[in-house]
Coordinates of C-alpha atoms in Angstrom, one line a residue:
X1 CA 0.0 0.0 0.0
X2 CA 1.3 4.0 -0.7
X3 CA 2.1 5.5 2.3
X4 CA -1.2 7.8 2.4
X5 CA -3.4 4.5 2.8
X6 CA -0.7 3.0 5.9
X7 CA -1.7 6.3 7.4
X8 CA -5.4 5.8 6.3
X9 CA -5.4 2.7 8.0
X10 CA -3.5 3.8 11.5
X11 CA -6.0 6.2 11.8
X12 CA -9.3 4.5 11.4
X13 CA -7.9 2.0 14.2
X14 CA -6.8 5.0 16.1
X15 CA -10.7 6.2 16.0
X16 CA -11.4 3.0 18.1
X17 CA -8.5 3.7 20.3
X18 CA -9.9 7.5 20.9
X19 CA -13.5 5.9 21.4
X20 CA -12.1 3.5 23.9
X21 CA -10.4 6.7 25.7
X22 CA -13.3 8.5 25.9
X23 CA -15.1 6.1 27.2
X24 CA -12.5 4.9 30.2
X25 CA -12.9 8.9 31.4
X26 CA -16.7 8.8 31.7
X27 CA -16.5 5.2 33.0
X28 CA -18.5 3.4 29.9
X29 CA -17.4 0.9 27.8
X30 CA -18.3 1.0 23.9
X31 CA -17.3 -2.6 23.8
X32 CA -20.1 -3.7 26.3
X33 CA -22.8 -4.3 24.4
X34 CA -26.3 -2.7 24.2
X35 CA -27.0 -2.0 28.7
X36 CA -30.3 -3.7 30.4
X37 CA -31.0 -0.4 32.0
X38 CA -31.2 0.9 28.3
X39 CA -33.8 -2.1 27.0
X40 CA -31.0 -4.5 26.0
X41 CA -30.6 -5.9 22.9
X42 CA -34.2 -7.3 21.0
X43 CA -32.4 -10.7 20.1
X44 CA -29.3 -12.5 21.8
X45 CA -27.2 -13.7 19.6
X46 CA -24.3 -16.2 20.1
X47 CA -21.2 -15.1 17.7
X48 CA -21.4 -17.2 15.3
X49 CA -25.2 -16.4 14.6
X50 CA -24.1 -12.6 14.9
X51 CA -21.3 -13.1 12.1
X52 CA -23.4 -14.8 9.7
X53 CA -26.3 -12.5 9.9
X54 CA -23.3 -10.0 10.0
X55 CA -21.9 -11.6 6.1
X56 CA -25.6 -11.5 5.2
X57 CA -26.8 -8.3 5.9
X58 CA -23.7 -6.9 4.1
X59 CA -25.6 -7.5 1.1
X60 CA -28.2 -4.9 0.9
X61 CA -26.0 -2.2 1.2
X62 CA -23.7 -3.5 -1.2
X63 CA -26.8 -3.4 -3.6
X64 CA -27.4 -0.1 -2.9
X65 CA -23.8 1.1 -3.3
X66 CA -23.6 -1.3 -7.3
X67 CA -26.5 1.1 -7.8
X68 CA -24.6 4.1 -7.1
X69 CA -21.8 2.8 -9.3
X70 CA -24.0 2.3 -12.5
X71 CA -26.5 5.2 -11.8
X72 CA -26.5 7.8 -14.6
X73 CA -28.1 10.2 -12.3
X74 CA -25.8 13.3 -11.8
X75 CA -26.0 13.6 -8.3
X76 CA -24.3 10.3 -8.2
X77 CA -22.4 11.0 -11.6
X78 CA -20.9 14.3 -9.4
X79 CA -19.9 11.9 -6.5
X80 CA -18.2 9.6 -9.0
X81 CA -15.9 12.4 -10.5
X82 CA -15.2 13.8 -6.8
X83 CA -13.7 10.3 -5.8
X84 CA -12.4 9.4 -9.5
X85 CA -9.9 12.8 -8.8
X86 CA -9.5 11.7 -5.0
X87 CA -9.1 8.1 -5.1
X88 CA -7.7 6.3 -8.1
X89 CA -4.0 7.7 -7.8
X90 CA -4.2 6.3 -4.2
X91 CA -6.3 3.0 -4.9
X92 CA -4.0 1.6 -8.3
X93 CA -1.7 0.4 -5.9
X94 CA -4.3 -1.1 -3.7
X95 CA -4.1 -5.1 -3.4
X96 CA -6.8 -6.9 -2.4
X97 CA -5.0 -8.0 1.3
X98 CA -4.4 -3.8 1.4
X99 CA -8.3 -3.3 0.7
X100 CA -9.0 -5.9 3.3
X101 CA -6.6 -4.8 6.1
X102 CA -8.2 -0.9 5.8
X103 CA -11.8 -2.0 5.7
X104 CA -10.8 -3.9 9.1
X105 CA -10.0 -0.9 10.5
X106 CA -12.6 1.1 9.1
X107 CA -15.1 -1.9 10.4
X108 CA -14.0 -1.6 13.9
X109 CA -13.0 2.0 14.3
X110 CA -15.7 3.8 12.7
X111 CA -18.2 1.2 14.6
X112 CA -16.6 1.2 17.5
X113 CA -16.5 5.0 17.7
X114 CA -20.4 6.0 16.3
X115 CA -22.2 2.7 17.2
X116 CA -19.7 1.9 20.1
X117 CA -19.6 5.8 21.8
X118 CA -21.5 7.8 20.3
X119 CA -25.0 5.9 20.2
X120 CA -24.5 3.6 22.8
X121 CA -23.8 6.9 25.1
X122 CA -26.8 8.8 23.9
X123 CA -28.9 5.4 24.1
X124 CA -28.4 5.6 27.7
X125 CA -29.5 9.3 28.1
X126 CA -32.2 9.5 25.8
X127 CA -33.2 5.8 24.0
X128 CA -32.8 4.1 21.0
X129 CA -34.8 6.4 18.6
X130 CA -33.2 9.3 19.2
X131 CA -29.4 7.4 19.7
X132 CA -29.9 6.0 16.2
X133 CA -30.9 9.0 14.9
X134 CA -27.9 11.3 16.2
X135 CA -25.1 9.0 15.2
X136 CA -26.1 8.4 11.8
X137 CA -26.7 11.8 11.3
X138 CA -23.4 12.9 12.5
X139 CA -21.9 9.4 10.6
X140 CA -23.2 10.9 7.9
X141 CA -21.9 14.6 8.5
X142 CA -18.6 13.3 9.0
X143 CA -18.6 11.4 5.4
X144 CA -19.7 14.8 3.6
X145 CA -18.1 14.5 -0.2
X146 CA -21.5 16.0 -1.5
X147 CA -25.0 16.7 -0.4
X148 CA -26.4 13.6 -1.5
X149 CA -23.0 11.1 -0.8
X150 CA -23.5 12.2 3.2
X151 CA -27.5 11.2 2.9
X152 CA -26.3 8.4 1.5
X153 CA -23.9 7.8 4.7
X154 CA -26.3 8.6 6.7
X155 CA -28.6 5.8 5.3
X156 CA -26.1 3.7 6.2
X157 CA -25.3 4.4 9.6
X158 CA -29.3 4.2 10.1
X159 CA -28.9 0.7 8.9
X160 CA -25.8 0.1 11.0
X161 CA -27.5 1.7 14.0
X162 CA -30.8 -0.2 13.6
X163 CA -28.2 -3.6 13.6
X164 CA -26.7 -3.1 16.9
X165 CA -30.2 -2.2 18.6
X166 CA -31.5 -5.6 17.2
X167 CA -28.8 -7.8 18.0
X168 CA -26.7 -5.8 20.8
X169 CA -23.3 -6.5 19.7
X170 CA -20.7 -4.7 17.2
X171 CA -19.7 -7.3 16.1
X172 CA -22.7 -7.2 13.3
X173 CA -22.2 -3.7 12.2
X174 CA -18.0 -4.1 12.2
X175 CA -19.1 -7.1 10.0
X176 CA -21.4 -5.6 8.0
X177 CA -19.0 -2.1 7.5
X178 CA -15.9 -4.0 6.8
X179 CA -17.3 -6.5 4.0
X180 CA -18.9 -3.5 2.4
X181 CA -15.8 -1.2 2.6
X182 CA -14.1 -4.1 1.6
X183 CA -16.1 -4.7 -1.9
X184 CA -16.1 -1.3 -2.6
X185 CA -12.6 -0.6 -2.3
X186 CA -11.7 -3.5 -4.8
X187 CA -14.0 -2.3 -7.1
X188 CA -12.4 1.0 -7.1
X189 CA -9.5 -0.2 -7.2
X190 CA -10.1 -2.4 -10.2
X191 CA -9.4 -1.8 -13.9
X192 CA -13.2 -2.0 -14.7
X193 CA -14.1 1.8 -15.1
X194 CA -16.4 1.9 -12.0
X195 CA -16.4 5.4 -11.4
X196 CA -16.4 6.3 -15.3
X197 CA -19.4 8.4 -16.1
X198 CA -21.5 5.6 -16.8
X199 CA -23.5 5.6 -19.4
X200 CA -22.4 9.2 -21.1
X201 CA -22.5 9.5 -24.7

């Protein structure tokens, strides 16, 4: 990997490092799973129930995102140039063990950080509603490339959000991030156009 995706990948583990931090000060762990005093979890899950629906619910968003990729719609033509310019100078030297590597990190640092701290904090103060609401949205702020790439994020952490408050463990949404960070990245990365302005004449 070039140097500026080692340093992409340090710091999406620090994130979980920094979440982990935080949470030591104000005595709550982001690693401790959905609290009883907070409702729990709606199912219990052993782990290897929680990583396969983890590998299976990867799959809707990774539809949604091949739709992105072949849409000839310009809000999503507009993301494509944006990341075309940022990304495939970075990503040509990408290998598949690279890609996999930084999605780990992404999967457990952003997770661990948003769904980990952020909701799991403001699920104890306020409930589940209004923690899922509040971390996607700021998920969401905090992947801003365009107008319509941070709904789009925001989606996501929704569906992220809504994971954890079903099962009550990260291990499902670092699943589900990490696969689809994964994918995505090799597809970028990959010799097949993908963000070519699809279907311009």
């Amino acid at each position: 990997m070039r140097r500026p995706l080692v340093w992409a990948t340090l710091f999406e583990f620090f994130l979980a490092v920094v979440a982990l931090a935080v949470g030591a000060v104000f005595r709550f762990s982001p690693l401790a799973g959905l609290p009883d005093s907070a409702g729990g979890a709606v199912f219990s899950m052993t782990t290897g129930a929680a990583i396969f629906l983890g590998v299976s619910a990867a799959m809707p968003p990774l539809l949604l995102f091949f739709i992105f990729l072949r849409s000839d719609r310009p809000p999503f033509r507009r993301i494509r140039a944006i990341l075309r310019r940022v990304l495939e100078p970075l990503l040509r030297s990408l290998t598949p063990l690279g890609a996999g590597v930084l999605s780990l990190a992404a999967g457990v640092g952003e997770e661990v950080l948003f769904r980990g701290l952020v909701m799991g904090a403001i699920l104890l103060w306020l409930g589940p509603l209004p923690a899922v609401l509040a971390s996607s949205l700021l998920f969401g702020a905090l992947h801003w490339v365009t107008p319509a790439y941070a709904a789009y994020a925001t989606l996501l952490g929704l569906y992220l959000g809504g994971l954890y408050i079903l099962t009550g463990t990260l291990l499902v949404p670092i699943i589900v991030h990490a696969i689809y960070d994964a994918v995505a990245l090799v597809l970028l990365a990959s010799r097949e156009g993908y963000l070519s302005d699809y279907g311009k004449k």
